[in-house]
Amino acid sequence: MKIDHARILFAYLSNFPLSEMEAMKKATETWVNAAMAGKHADCVHARAGFYATVANATNNLIEHDFAYIEQVINEELGG
């Protein structure tokens, strides 16, 4: 069985408001800049910041959003 990961990612991303998307973009840029600078500790810190930003955005989703996301995941897993 081939799982359509893009469909699952879309299920998440399509439920985030623009403000959350912008925060994730900023956190991604911080992470990429740290990686480009070559300092491992800064990169690890920036990656943790990106994760925190994603977790915050996910925690702000409402029950209806999660129901849709879980439906998509279940469909992709064949359940």
mmCIF file of the N, C-alpha and C atoms, coordinates in Angstrom:
data_MODEL
# 
_entry.id   MODEL 
# 
loop_
_atom_site.group_PDB 
_atom_site.id 
_atom_site.type_symbol 
_atom_site.label_atom_id 
_atom_site.label_alt_id 
_atom_site.label_comp_id 
_atom_site.label_asym_id 
_atom_site.label_entity_id 
_atom_site.label_seq_id 
_atom_site.pdbx_PDB_ins_code 
_atom_site.Cartn_x 
_atom_site.Cartn_y 
_atom_site.Cartn_z 
_atom_site.occupancy 
_atom_site.B_iso_or_equiv 
_atom_site.pdbx_formal_charge 
_atom_site.auth_seq_id 
_atom_site.auth_comp_id 
_atom_site.auth_asym_id 
_atom_site.auth_atom_id 
_atom_site.pdbx_PDB_model_num 
ATOM 1   N N  . MET A 1 1  ? 0.841   -1.177 0.000  1.00 0.00 ? 1  MET A N  1 
ATOM 2   C CA . MET A 1 1  ? 0.000   0.000  0.000  1.00 0.00 ? 1  MET A CA 1 
ATOM 3   C C  . MET A 1 1  ? 0.888   1.242  0.000  1.00 0.00 ? 1  MET A C  1 
ATOM 4   N N  . LYS A 1 2  ? 0.570   2.155  -0.867 1.00 0.00 ? 2  LYS A N  1 
ATOM 5   C CA . LYS A 1 2  ? 1.311   3.405  -0.934 1.00 0.00 ? 2  LYS A CA 1 
ATOM 6   C C  . LYS A 1 2  ? 0.499   4.501  -0.242 1.00 0.00 ? 2  LYS A C  1 
ATOM 7   N N  . ILE A 1 3  ? 1.107   5.134  0.745  1.00 0.00 ? 3  ILE A N  1 
ATOM 8   C CA . ILE A 1 3  ? 0.446   6.198  1.492  1.00 0.00 ? 3  ILE A CA 1 
ATOM 9   C C  . ILE A 1 3  ? 0.739   7.532  0.806  1.00 0.00 ? 3  ILE A C  1 
ATOM 10  N N  . ASP A 1 4  ? -0.295  8.314  0.591  1.00 0.00 ? 4  ASP A N  1 
ATOM 11  C CA . ASP A 1 4  ? -0.153  9.634  -0.009 1.00 0.00 ? 4  ASP A CA 1 
ATOM 12  C C  . ASP A 1 4  ? 0.152   10.645 1.101  1.00 0.00 ? 4  ASP A C  1 
ATOM 13  N N  . HIS A 1 5  ? 1.441   10.821 1.365  1.00 0.00 ? 5  HIS A N  1 
ATOM 14  C CA . HIS A 1 5  ? 1.861   11.727 2.433  1.00 0.00 ? 5  HIS A CA 1 
ATOM 15  C C  . HIS A 1 5  ? 1.488   13.171 2.128  1.00 0.00 ? 5  HIS A C  1 
ATOM 16  N N  . ALA A 1 6  ? 1.469   13.531 0.870  1.00 0.00 ? 6  ALA A N  1 
ATOM 17  C CA . ALA A 1 6  ? 1.079   14.894 0.491  1.00 0.00 ? 6  ALA A CA 1 
ATOM 18  C C  . ALA A 1 6  ? -0.362  15.169 0.906  1.00 0.00 ? 6  ALA A C  1 
ATOM 19  N N  . ARG A 1 7  ? -1.219  14.166 0.761  1.00 0.00 ? 7  ARG A N  1 
ATOM 20  C CA . ARG A 1 7  ? -2.623  14.332 1.154  1.00 0.00 ? 7  ARG A CA 1 
ATOM 21  C C  . ARG A 1 7  ? -2.735  14.541 2.665  1.00 0.00 ? 7  ARG A C  1 
ATOM 22  N N  . ILE A 1 8  ? -1.935  13.813 3.427  1.00 0.00 ? 8  ILE A N  1 
ATOM 23  C CA . ILE A 1 8  ? -1.958  13.969 4.882  1.00 0.00 ? 8  ILE A CA 1 
ATOM 24  C C  . ILE A 1 8  ? -1.415  15.342 5.277  1.00 0.00 ? 8  ILE A C  1 
ATOM 25  N N  . LEU A 1 9  ? -0.309  15.740 4.674  1.00 0.00 ? 9  LEU A N  1 
ATOM 26  C CA . LEU A 1 9  ? 0.247   17.063 4.963  1.00 0.00 ? 9  LEU A CA 1 
ATOM 27  C C  . LEU A 1 9  ? -0.739  18.151 4.581  1.00 0.00 ? 9  LEU A C  1 
ATOM 28  N N  . PHE A 1 10 ? -1.389  17.988 3.439  1.00 0.00 ? 10 PHE A N  1 
ATOM 29  C CA . PHE A 1 10 ? -2.395  18.960 3.012  1.00 0.00 ? 10 PHE A CA 1 
ATOM 30  C C  . PHE A 1 10 ? -3.524  19.055 4.033  1.00 0.00 ? 10 PHE A C  1 
ATOM 31  N N  . ALA A 1 11 ? -3.936  17.924 4.607  1.00 0.00 ? 11 ALA A N  1 
ATOM 32  C CA . ALA A 1 11 ? -5.011  17.931 5.597  1.00 0.00 ? 11 ALA A CA 1 
ATOM 33  C C  . ALA A 1 11 ? -4.633  18.812 6.782  1.00 0.00 ? 11 ALA A C  1 
ATOM 34  N N  . TYR A 1 12 ? -3.379  18.746 7.188  1.00 0.00 ? 12 TYR A N  1 
ATOM 35  C CA . TYR A 1 12 ? -2.923  19.625 8.268  1.00 0.00 ? 12 TYR A CA 1 
ATOM 36  C C  . TYR A 1 12 ? -2.839  21.075 7.803  1.00 0.00 ? 12 TYR A C  1 
ATOM 37  N N  . LEU A 1 13 ? -2.073  21.296 6.734  1.00 0.00 ? 13 LEU A N  1 
ATOM 38  C CA . LEU A 1 13 ? -1.800  22.663 6.304  1.00 0.00 ? 13 LEU A CA 1 
ATOM 39  C C  . LEU A 1 13 ? -3.052  23.436 5.930  1.00 0.00 ? 13 LEU A C  1 
ATOM 40  N N  . SER A 1 14 ? -4.025  22.748 5.374  1.00 0.00 ? 14 SER A N  1 
ATOM 41  C CA . SER A 1 14 ? -5.237  23.444 4.941  1.00 0.00 ? 14 SER A CA 1 
ATOM 42  C C  . SER A 1 14 ? -6.082  23.929 6.117  1.00 0.00 ? 14 SER A C  1 
ATOM 43  N N  . ASN A 1 15 ? -5.759  23.478 7.318  1.00 0.00 ? 15 ASN A N  1 
ATOM 44  C CA . ASN A 1 15 ? -6.514  23.907 8.496  1.00 0.00 ? 15 ASN A CA 1 
ATOM 45  C C  . ASN A 1 15 ? -5.795  24.951 9.339  1.00 0.00 ? 15 ASN A C  1 
ATOM 46  N N  . PHE A 1 16 ? -4.556  25.285 8.972  1.00 0.00 ? 16 PHE A N  1 
ATOM 47  C CA . PHE A 1 16 ? -3.835  26.308 9.708  1.00 0.00 ? 16 PHE A CA 1 
ATOM 48  C C  . PHE A 1 16 ? -4.190  27.691 9.169  1.00 0.00 ? 16 PHE A C  1 
ATOM 49  N N  . PRO A 1 17 ? -4.437  28.652 10.057 1.00 0.00 ? 17 PRO A N  1 
ATOM 50  C CA . PRO A 1 17 ? -4.651  30.016 9.575  1.00 0.00 ? 17 PRO A CA 1 
ATOM 51  C C  . PRO A 1 17 ? -3.337  30.610 9.060  1.00 0.00 ? 17 PRO A C  1 
ATOM 52  N N  . LEU A 1 18 ? -3.449  31.673 8.312  1.00 0.00 ? 18 LEU A N  1 
ATOM 53  C CA . LEU A 1 18 ? -2.284  32.318 7.711  1.00 0.00 ? 18 LEU A CA 1 
ATOM 54  C C  . LEU A 1 18 ? -1.248  32.710 8.770  1.00 0.00 ? 18 LEU A C  1 
ATOM 55  N N  . SER A 1 19 ? -1.697  33.157 9.927  1.00 0.00 ? 19 SER A N  1 
ATOM 56  C CA . SER A 1 19 ? -0.748  33.560 10.974 1.00 0.00 ? 19 SER A CA 1 
ATOM 57  C C  . SER A 1 19 ? 0.123   32.391 11.420 1.00 0.00 ? 19 SER A C  1 
ATOM 58  N N  . GLU A 1 20 ? -0.446  31.195 11.498 1.00 0.00 ? 20 GLU A N  1 
ATOM 59  C CA . GLU A 1 20 ? 0.329   30.016 11.880 1.00 0.00 ? 20 GLU A CA 1 
ATOM 60  C C  . GLU A 1 20 ? 1.285   29.628 10.755 1.00 0.00 ? 20 GLU A C  1 
ATOM 61  N N  . MET A 1 21 ? 0.832   29.748 9.516  1.00 0.00 ? 21 MET A N  1 
ATOM 62  C CA . MET A 1 21 ? 1.694   29.435 8.371  1.00 0.00 ? 21 MET A CA 1 
ATOM 63  C C  . MET A 1 21 ? 2.886   30.399 8.336  1.00 0.00 ? 21 MET A C  1 
ATOM 64  N N  . GLU A 1 22 ? 2.628   31.665 8.625  1.00 0.00 ? 22 GLU A N  1 
ATOM 65  C CA . GLU A 1 22 ? 3.707   32.649 8.635  1.00 0.00 ? 22 GLU A CA 1 
ATOM 66  C C  . GLU A 1 22 ? 4.702   32.356 9.759  1.00 0.00 ? 22 GLU A C  1 
ATOM 67  N N  . ALA A 1 23 ? 4.208   31.940 10.915 1.00 0.00 ? 23 ALA A N  1 
ATOM 68  C CA . ALA A 1 23 ? 5.098   31.593 12.029 1.00 0.00 ? 23 ALA A CA 1 
ATOM 69  C C  . ALA A 1 23 ? 5.954   30.386 11.656 1.00 0.00 ? 23 ALA A C  1 
ATOM 70  N N  . MET A 1 24 ? 5.359   29.399 10.981 1.00 0.00 ? 24 MET A N  1 
ATOM 71  C CA . MET A 1 24 ? 6.129   28.230 10.553 1.00 0.00 ? 24 MET A CA 1 
ATOM 72  C C  . MET A 1 24 ? 7.162   28.613 9.501  1.00 0.00 ? 24 MET A C  1 
ATOM 73  N N  . LYS A 1 25 ? 6.809   29.520 8.609  1.00 0.00 ? 25 LYS A N  1 
ATOM 74  C CA . LYS A 1 25 ? 7.765   29.986 7.599  1.00 0.00 ? 25 LYS A CA 1 
ATOM 75  C C  . LYS A 1 25 ? 8.956   30.669 8.269  1.00 0.00 ? 25 LYS A C  1 
ATOM 76  N N  . LYS A 1 26 ? 8.675   31.522 9.233  1.00 0.00 ? 26 LYS A N  1 
ATOM 77  C CA . LYS A 1 26 ? 9.740   32.225 9.938  1.00 0.00 ? 26 LYS A CA 1 
ATOM 78  C C  . LYS A 1 26 ? 10.640  31.239 10.689 1.00 0.00 ? 26 LYS A C  1 
ATOM 79  N N  . ALA A 1 27 ? 10.025  30.263 11.364 1.00 0.00 ? 27 ALA A N  1 
ATOM 80  C CA . ALA A 1 27 ? 10.803  29.258 12.096 1.00 0.00 ? 27 ALA A CA 1 
ATOM 81  C C  . ALA A 1 27 ? 11.645  28.414 11.140 1.00 0.00 ? 27 ALA A C  1 
ATOM 82  N N  . THR A 1 28 ? 11.100  28.125 9.962  1.00 0.00 ? 28 THR A N  1 
ATOM 83  C CA . THR A 1 28 ? 11.850  27.375 8.952  1.00 0.00 ? 28 THR A CA 1 
ATOM 84  C C  . THR A 1 28 ? 13.052  28.182 8.476  1.00 0.00 ? 28 THR A C  1 
ATOM 85  N N  . GLU A 1 29 ? 12.847  29.455 8.230  1.00 0.00 ? 29 GLU A N  1 
ATOM 86  C CA . GLU A 1 29 ? 13.945  30.309 7.786  1.00 0.00 ? 29 GLU A CA 1 
ATOM 87  C C  . GLU A 1 29 ? 15.047  30.382 8.845  1.00 0.00 ? 29 GLU A C  1 
ATOM 88  N N  . THR A 1 30 ? 14.644  30.473 10.108 1.00 0.00 ? 30 THR A N  1 
ATOM 89  C CA . THR A 1 30 ? 15.620  30.497 11.202 1.00 0.00 ? 30 THR A CA 1 
ATOM 90  C C  . THR A 1 30 ? 16.421  29.207 11.226 1.00 0.00 ? 30 THR A C  1 
ATOM 91  N N  . TRP A 1 31 ? 15.732  28.091 11.040 1.00 0.00 ? 31 TRP A N  1 
ATOM 92  C CA . TRP A 1 31 ? 16.384  26.777 11.045 1.00 0.00 ? 31 TRP A CA 1 
ATOM 93  C C  . TRP A 1 31 ? 17.352  26.657 9.864  1.00 0.00 ? 31 TRP A C  1 
ATOM 94  N N  . VAL A 1 32 ? 16.913  27.054 8.682  1.00 0.00 ? 32 VAL A N  1 
ATOM 95  C CA . VAL A 1 32 ? 17.763  26.971 7.490  1.00 0.00 ? 32 VAL A CA 1 
ATOM 96  C C  . VAL A 1 32 ? 18.984  27.876 7.647  1.00 0.00 ? 32 VAL A C  1 
ATOM 97  N N  . ASN A 1 33 ? 18.784  29.087 8.150  1.00 0.00 ? 33 ASN A N  1 
ATOM 98  C CA . ASN A 1 33 ? 19.912  30.004 8.339  1.00 0.00 ? 33 ASN A CA 1 
ATOM 99  C C  . ASN A 1 33 ? 20.915  29.440 9.339  1.00 0.00 ? 33 ASN A C  1 
ATOM 100 N N  . ALA A 1 34 ? 20.419  28.806 10.391 1.00 0.00 ? 34 ALA A N  1 
ATOM 101 C CA . ALA A 1 34 ? 21.316  28.188 11.372 1.00 0.00 ? 34 ALA A CA 1 
ATOM 102 C C  . ALA A 1 34 ? 22.085  27.038 10.731 1.00 0.00 ? 34 ALA A C  1 
ATOM 103 N N  . ALA A 1 35 ? 21.409  26.258 9.914  1.00 0.00 ? 35 ALA A N  1 
ATOM 104 C CA . ALA A 1 35 ? 22.067  25.139 9.241  1.00 0.00 ? 35 ALA A CA 1 
ATOM 105 C C  . ALA A 1 35 ? 23.128  25.646 8.269  1.00 0.00 ? 35 ALA A C  1 
ATOM 106 N N  . MET A 1 36 ? 22.828  26.719 7.587  1.00 0.00 ? 36 MET A N  1 
ATOM 107 C CA . MET A 1 36 ? 23.782  27.279 6.620  1.00 0.00 ? 36 MET A CA 1 
ATOM 108 C C  . MET A 1 36 ? 25.004  27.861 7.323  1.00 0.00 ? 36 MET A C  1 
ATOM 109 N N  . ALA A 1 37 ? 24.820  28.364 8.537  1.00 0.00 ? 37 ALA A N  1 
ATOM 110 C CA . ALA A 1 37 ? 25.933  28.951 9.285  1.00 0.00 ? 37 ALA A CA 1 
ATOM 111 C C  . ALA A 1 37 ? 26.876  27.869 9.805  1.00 0.00 ? 37 ALA A C  1 
ATOM 112 N N  . GLY A 1 38 ? 26.383  26.647 9.882  1.00 0.00 ? 38 GLY A N  1 
ATOM 113 C CA . GLY A 1 38 ? 27.244  25.530 10.232 1.00 0.00 ? 38 GLY A CA 1 
ATOM 114 C C  . GLY A 1 38 ? 27.486  25.307 11.708 1.00 0.00 ? 38 GLY A C  1 
ATOM 115 N N  . LYS A 1 39 ? 26.770  26.029 12.567 1.00 0.00 ? 39 LYS A N  1 
ATOM 116 C CA . LYS A 1 39 ? 26.941  25.823 14.004 1.00 0.00 ? 39 LYS A CA 1 
ATOM 117 C C  . LYS A 1 39 ? 25.899  24.811 14.473 1.00 0.00 ? 39 LYS A C  1 
ATOM 118 N N  . HIS A 1 40 ? 26.372  23.643 14.858 1.00 0.00 ? 40 HIS A N  1 
ATOM 119 C CA . HIS A 1 40 ? 25.468  22.543 15.217 1.00 0.00 ? 40 HIS A CA 1 
ATOM 120 C C  . HIS A 1 40 ? 24.514  22.930 16.342 1.00 0.00 ? 40 HIS A C  1 
ATOM 121 N N  . ALA A 1 41 ? 25.006  23.556 17.385 1.00 0.00 ? 41 ALA A N  1 
ATOM 122 C CA . ALA A 1 41 ? 24.153  23.917 18.524 1.00 0.00 ? 41 ALA A CA 1 
ATOM 123 C C  . ALA A 1 41 ? 23.041  24.871 18.099 1.00 0.00 ? 41 ALA A C  1 
ATOM 124 N N  . ASP A 1 42 ? 23.372  25.827 17.244 1.00 0.00 ? 42 ASP A N  1 
ATOM 125 C CA . ASP A 1 42 ? 22.350  26.766 16.763 1.00 0.00 ? 42 ASP A CA 1 
ATOM 126 C C  . ASP A 1 42 ? 21.312  26.047 15.910 1.00 0.00 ? 42 ASP A C  1 
ATOM 127 N N  . CYS A 1 43 ? 21.765  25.094 15.112 1.00 0.00 ? 43 CYS A N  1 
ATOM 128 C CA . CYS A 1 43 ? 20.872  24.327 14.256 1.00 0.00 ? 43 CYS A CA 1 
ATOM 129 C C  . CYS A 1 43 ? 19.915  23.486 15.098 1.00 0.00 ? 43 CYS A C  1 
ATOM 130 N N  . VAL A 1 44 ? 20.444  22.841 16.132 1.00 0.00 ? 44 VAL A N  1 
ATOM 131 C CA . VAL A 1 44 ? 19.603  22.029 17.021 1.00 0.00 ? 44 VAL A CA 1 
ATOM 132 C C  . VAL A 1 44 ? 18.575  22.910 17.716 1.00 0.00 ? 44 VAL A C  1 
ATOM 133 N N  . HIS A 1 45 ? 19.001  24.077 18.185 1.00 0.00 ? 45 HIS A N  1 
ATOM 134 C CA . HIS A 1 45 ? 18.091  25.019 18.849 1.00 0.00 ? 45 HIS A CA 1 
ATOM 135 C C  . HIS A 1 45 ? 17.008  25.499 17.886 1.00 0.00 ? 45 HIS A C  1 
ATOM 136 N N  . ALA A 1 46 ? 17.390  25.819 16.672 1.00 0.00 ? 46 ALA A N  1 
ATOM 137 C CA . ALA A 1 46 ? 16.427  26.295 15.674 1.00 0.00 ? 46 ALA A CA 1 
ATOM 138 C C  . ALA A 1 46 ? 15.451  25.199 15.283 1.00 0.00 ? 46 ALA A C  1 
ATOM 139 N N  . ARG A 1 47 ? 15.932  23.969 15.182 1.00 0.00 ? 47 ARG A N  1 
ATOM 140 C CA . ARG A 1 47 ? 15.054  22.841 14.864 1.00 0.00 ? 47 ARG A CA 1 
ATOM 141 C C  . ARG A 1 47 ? 14.032  22.650 15.985 1.00 0.00 ? 47 ARG A C  1 
ATOM 142 N N  . ALA A 1 48 ? 14.471  22.777 17.221 1.00 0.00 ? 48 ALA A N  1 
ATOM 143 C CA . ALA A 1 48 ? 13.555  22.679 18.358 1.00 0.00 ? 48 ALA A CA 1 
ATOM 144 C C  . ALA A 1 48 ? 12.526  23.810 18.316 1.00 0.00 ? 48 ALA A C  1 
ATOM 145 N N  . GLY A 1 49 ? 12.970  24.991 17.902 1.00 0.00 ? 49 GLY A N  1 
ATOM 146 C CA . GLY A 1 49 ? 12.042  26.120 17.768 1.00 0.00 ? 49 GLY A CA 1 
ATOM 147 C C  . GLY A 1 49 ? 11.016  25.873 16.676 1.00 0.00 ? 49 GLY A C  1 
ATOM 148 N N  . PHE A 1 50 ? 11.454  25.260 15.596 1.00 0.00 ? 50 PHE A N  1 
ATOM 149 C CA . PHE A 1 50 ? 10.525  24.925 14.517 1.00 0.00 ? 50 PHE A CA 1 
ATOM 150 C C  . PHE A 1 50 ? 9.491   23.916 15.015 1.00 0.00 ? 50 PHE A C  1 
ATOM 151 N N  . TYR A 1 51 ? 9.979   22.891 15.727 1.00 0.00 ? 51 TYR A N  1 
ATOM 152 C CA . TYR A 1 51 ? 9.050   21.895 16.279 1.00 0.00 ? 51 TYR A CA 1 
ATOM 153 C C  . TYR A 1 51 ? 8.044   22.567 17.216 1.00 0.00 ? 51 TYR A C  1 
ATOM 154 N N  . ALA A 1 52 ? 8.505   23.456 18.066 1.00 0.00 ? 52 ALA A N  1 
ATOM 155 C CA . ALA A 1 52 ? 7.607   24.155 18.994 1.00 0.00 ? 52 ALA A CA 1 
ATOM 156 C C  . ALA A 1 52 ? 6.559   24.965 18.241 1.00 0.00 ? 52 ALA A C  1 
ATOM 157 N N  . THR A 1 53 ? 6.961   25.577 17.152 1.00 0.00 ? 53 THR A N  1 
ATOM 158 C CA . THR A 1 53 ? 6.032   26.354 16.338 1.00 0.00 ? 53 THR A CA 1 
ATOM 159 C C  . THR A 1 53 ? 4.981   25.455 15.700 1.00 0.00 ? 53 THR A C  1 
ATOM 160 N N  . VAL A 1 54 ? 5.411   24.308 15.185 1.00 0.00 ? 54 VAL A N  1 
ATOM 161 C CA . VAL A 1 54 ? 4.474   23.350 14.592 1.00 0.00 ? 54 VAL A CA 1 
ATOM 162 C C  . VAL A 1 54 ? 3.534   22.801 15.668 1.00 0.00 ? 54 VAL A C  1 
ATOM 163 N N  . ALA A 1 55 ? 4.088   22.478 16.834 1.00 0.00 ? 55 ALA A N  1 
ATOM 164 C CA . ALA A 1 55 ? 3.260   21.960 17.929 1.00 0.00 ? 55 ALA A CA 1 
ATOM 165 C C  . ALA A 1 55 ? 2.228   22.993 18.359 1.00 0.00 ? 55 ALA A C  1 
ATOM 166 N N  . ASN A 1 56 ? 2.630   24.248 18.436 1.00 0.00 ? 56 ASN A N  1 
ATOM 167 C CA . ASN A 1 56 ? 1.699   25.307 18.806 1.00 0.00 ? 56 ASN A CA 1 
ATOM 168 C C  . ASN A 1 56 ? 0.570   25.428 17.793 1.00 0.00 ? 56 ASN A C  1 
ATOM 169 N N  . ALA A 1 57 ? 0.927   25.408 16.519 1.00 0.00 ? 57 ALA A N  1 
ATOM 170 C CA . ALA A 1 57 ? -0.087  25.508 15.463 1.00 0.00 ? 57 ALA A CA 1 
ATOM 171 C C  . ALA A 1 57 ? -1.046  24.324 15.532 1.00 0.00 ? 57 ALA A C  1 
ATOM 172 N N  . THR A 1 58 ? -0.503  23.148 15.764 1.00 0.00 ? 58 THR A N  1 
ATOM 173 C CA . THR A 1 58 ? -1.333  21.947 15.849 1.00 0.00 ? 58 THR A CA 1 
ATOM 174 C C  . THR A 1 58 ? -2.236  22.007 17.075 1.00 0.00 ? 58 THR A C  1 
ATOM 175 N N  . ASN A 1 59 ? -1.707  22.481 18.189 1.00 0.00 ? 59 ASN A N  1 
ATOM 176 C CA . ASN A 1 59 ? -2.507  22.589 19.413 1.00 0.00 ? 59 ASN A CA 1 
ATOM 177 C C  . ASN A 1 59 ? -3.651  23.590 19.285 1.00 0.00 ? 59 ASN A C  1 
ATOM 178 N N  . ASN A 1 60 ? -3.536  24.496 18.342 1.00 0.00 ? 60 ASN A N  1 
ATOM 179 C CA . ASN A 1 60 ? -4.593  25.494 18.134 1.00 0.00 ? 60 ASN A CA 1 
ATOM 180 C C  . ASN A 1 60 ? -5.693  25.014 17.189 1.00 0.00 ? 60 ASN A C  1 
ATOM 181 N N  . LEU A 1 61 ? -5.522  23.838 16.608 1.00 0.00 ? 61 LEU A N  1 
ATOM 182 C CA . LEU A 1 61 ? -6.575  23.305 15.745 1.00 0.00 ? 61 LEU A CA 1 
ATOM 183 C C  . LEU A 1 61 ? -7.795  22.942 16.587 1.00 0.00 ? 61 LEU A C  1 
ATOM 184 N N  . ILE A 1 62 ? -8.950  22.977 15.963 1.00 0.00 ? 62 ILE A N  1 
ATOM 185 C CA . ILE A 1 62 ? -10.177 22.629 16.682 1.00 0.00 ? 62 ILE A CA 1 
ATOM 186 C C  . ILE A 1 62 ? -10.563 21.181 16.388 1.00 0.00 ? 62 ILE A C  1 
ATOM 187 N N  . GLU A 1 63 ? -11.508 20.670 17.145 1.00 0.00 ? 63 GLU A N  1 
ATOM 188 C CA . GLU A 1 63 ? -11.909 19.268 17.039 1.00 0.00 ? 63 GLU A CA 1 
ATOM 189 C C  . GLU A 1 63 ? -12.327 18.897 15.617 1.00 0.00 ? 63 GLU A C  1 
ATOM 190 N N  . HIS A 1 64 ? -13.027 19.794 14.940 1.00 0.00 ? 64 HIS A N  1 
ATOM 191 C CA . HIS A 1 64 ? -13.457 19.540 13.565 1.00 0.00 ? 64 HIS A CA 1 
ATOM 192 C C  . HIS A 1 64 ? -12.258 19.341 12.645 1.00 0.00 ? 64 HIS A C  1 
ATOM 193 N N  . ASP A 1 65 ? -11.208 20.137 12.847 1.00 0.00 ? 65 ASP A N  1 
ATOM 194 C CA . ASP A 1 65 ? -9.983  20.005 12.049 1.00 0.00 ? 65 ASP A CA 1 
ATOM 195 C C  . ASP A 1 65 ? -9.355  18.632 12.257 1.00 0.00 ? 65 ASP A C  1 
ATOM 196 N N  . PHE A 1 66 ? -9.259  18.225 13.520 1.00 0.00 ? 66 PHE A N  1 
ATOM 197 C CA . PHE A 1 66 ? -8.675  16.923 13.822 1.00 0.00 ? 66 PHE A CA 1 
ATOM 198 C C  . PHE A 1 66 ? -9.509  15.783 13.245 1.00 0.00 ? 66 PHE A C  1 
ATOM 199 N N  . ALA A 1 67 ? -10.818 15.941 13.257 1.00 0.00 ? 67 ALA A N  1 
ATOM 200 C CA . ALA A 1 67 ? -11.682 14.896 12.696 1.00 0.00 ? 67 ALA A CA 1 
ATOM 201 C C  . ALA A 1 67 ? -11.377 14.705 11.214 1.00 0.00 ? 67 ALA A C  1 
ATOM 202 N N  . TYR A 1 68 ? -11.218 15.812 10.484 1.00 0.00 ? 68 TYR A N  1 
ATOM 203 C CA . TYR A 1 68 ? -10.895 15.732 9.053  1.00 0.00 ? 68 TYR A CA 1 
ATOM 204 C C  . TYR A 1 68 ? -9.517  15.103 8.846  1.00 0.00 ? 68 TYR A C  1 
ATOM 205 N N  . ILE A 1 69 ? -8.538  15.561 9.621  1.00 0.00 ? 69 ILE A N  1 
ATOM 206 C CA . ILE A 1 69 ? -7.175  15.036 9.490  1.00 0.00 ? 69 ILE A CA 1 
ATOM 207 C C  . ILE A 1 69 ? -7.150  13.539 9.777  1.00 0.00 ? 69 ILE A C  1 
ATOM 208 N N  . GLU A 1 70 ? -7.820  13.132 10.835 1.00 0.00 ? 70 GLU A N  1 
ATOM 209 C CA . GLU A 1 70 ? -7.858  11.708 11.186 1.00 0.00 ? 70 GLU A CA 1 
ATOM 210 C C  . GLU A 1 70 ? -8.590  10.893 10.132 1.00 0.00 ? 70 GLU A C  1 
ATOM 211 N N  . GLN A 1 71 ? -9.615  11.467 9.522  1.00 0.00 ? 71 GLN A N  1 
ATOM 212 C CA . GLN A 1 71 ? -10.309 10.786 8.440  1.00 0.00 ? 71 GLN A CA 1 
ATOM 213 C C  . GLN A 1 71 ? -9.363  10.540 7.281  1.00 0.00 ? 71 GLN A C  1 
ATOM 214 N N  . VAL A 1 72 ? -8.608  11.546 6.898  1.00 0.00 ? 72 VAL A N  1 
ATOM 215 C CA . VAL A 1 72 ? -7.647  11.407 5.813  1.00 0.00 ? 72 VAL A CA 1 
ATOM 216 C C  . VAL A 1 72 ? -6.596  10.351 6.145  1.00 0.00 ? 72 VAL A C  1 
ATOM 217 N N  . ILE A 1 73 ? -6.053  10.412 7.368  1.00 0.00 ? 73 ILE A N  1 
ATOM 218 C CA . ILE A 1 73 ? -5.038  9.439  7.782  1.00 0.00 ? 73 ILE A CA 1 
ATOM 219 C C  . ILE A 1 73 ? -5.613  8.032  7.730  1.00 0.00 ? 73 ILE A C  1 
ATOM 220 N N  . ASN A 1 74 ? -6.809  7.857  8.264  1.00 0.00 ? 74 ASN A N  1 
ATOM 221 C CA . ASN A 1 74 ? -7.436  6.529  8.250  1.00 0.00 ? 74 ASN A CA 1 
ATOM 222 C C  . ASN A 1 74 ? -7.665  6.029  6.829  1.00 0.00 ? 74 ASN A C  1 
ATOM 223 N N  . GLU A 1 75 ? -8.101  6.909  5.940  1.00 0.00 ? 75 GLU A N  1 
ATOM 224 C CA . GLU A 1 75 ? -8.304  6.526  4.549  1.00 0.00 ? 75 GLU A CA 1 
ATOM 225 C C  . GLU A 1 75 ? -6.979  6.098  3.921  1.00 0.00 ? 75 GLU A C  1 
ATOM 226 N N  . GLU A 1 76 ? -5.925  6.830  4.224  1.00 0.00 ? 76 GLU A N  1 
ATOM 227 C CA . GLU A 1 76 ? -4.617  6.497  3.647  1.00 0.00 ? 76 GLU A CA 1 
ATOM 228 C C  . GLU A 1 76 ? -4.051  5.202  4.217  1.00 0.00 ? 76 GLU A C  1 
ATOM 229 N N  . LEU A 1 77 ? -4.400  4.899  5.449  1.00 0.00 ? 77 LEU A N  1 
ATOM 230 C CA . LEU A 1 77 ? -3.927  3.656  6.054  1.00 0.00 ? 77 LEU A CA 1 
ATOM 231 C C  . LEU A 1 77 ? -4.833  2.469  5.747  1.00 0.00 ? 77 LEU A C  1 
ATOM 232 N N  . GLY A 1 78 ? -5.893  2.750  5.015  1.00 0.00 ? 78 GLY A N  1 
ATOM 233 C CA . GLY A 1 78 ? -6.785  1.675  4.610  1.00 0.00 ? 78 GLY A CA 1 
ATOM 234 C C  . GLY A 1 78 ? -7.793  1.287  5.675  1.00 0.00 ? 78 GLY A C  1 
ATOM 235 N N  . GLY A 1 79 ? -8.015  2.185  6.627  1.00 0.00 ? 79 GLY A N  1 
ATOM 236 C CA . GLY A 1 79 ? -8.923  1.857  7.733  1.00 0.00 ? 79 GLY A CA 1 
ATOM 237 C C  . GLY A 1 79 ? -10.295 2.433  7.629  1.00 0.00 ? 79 GLY A C  1 
# 
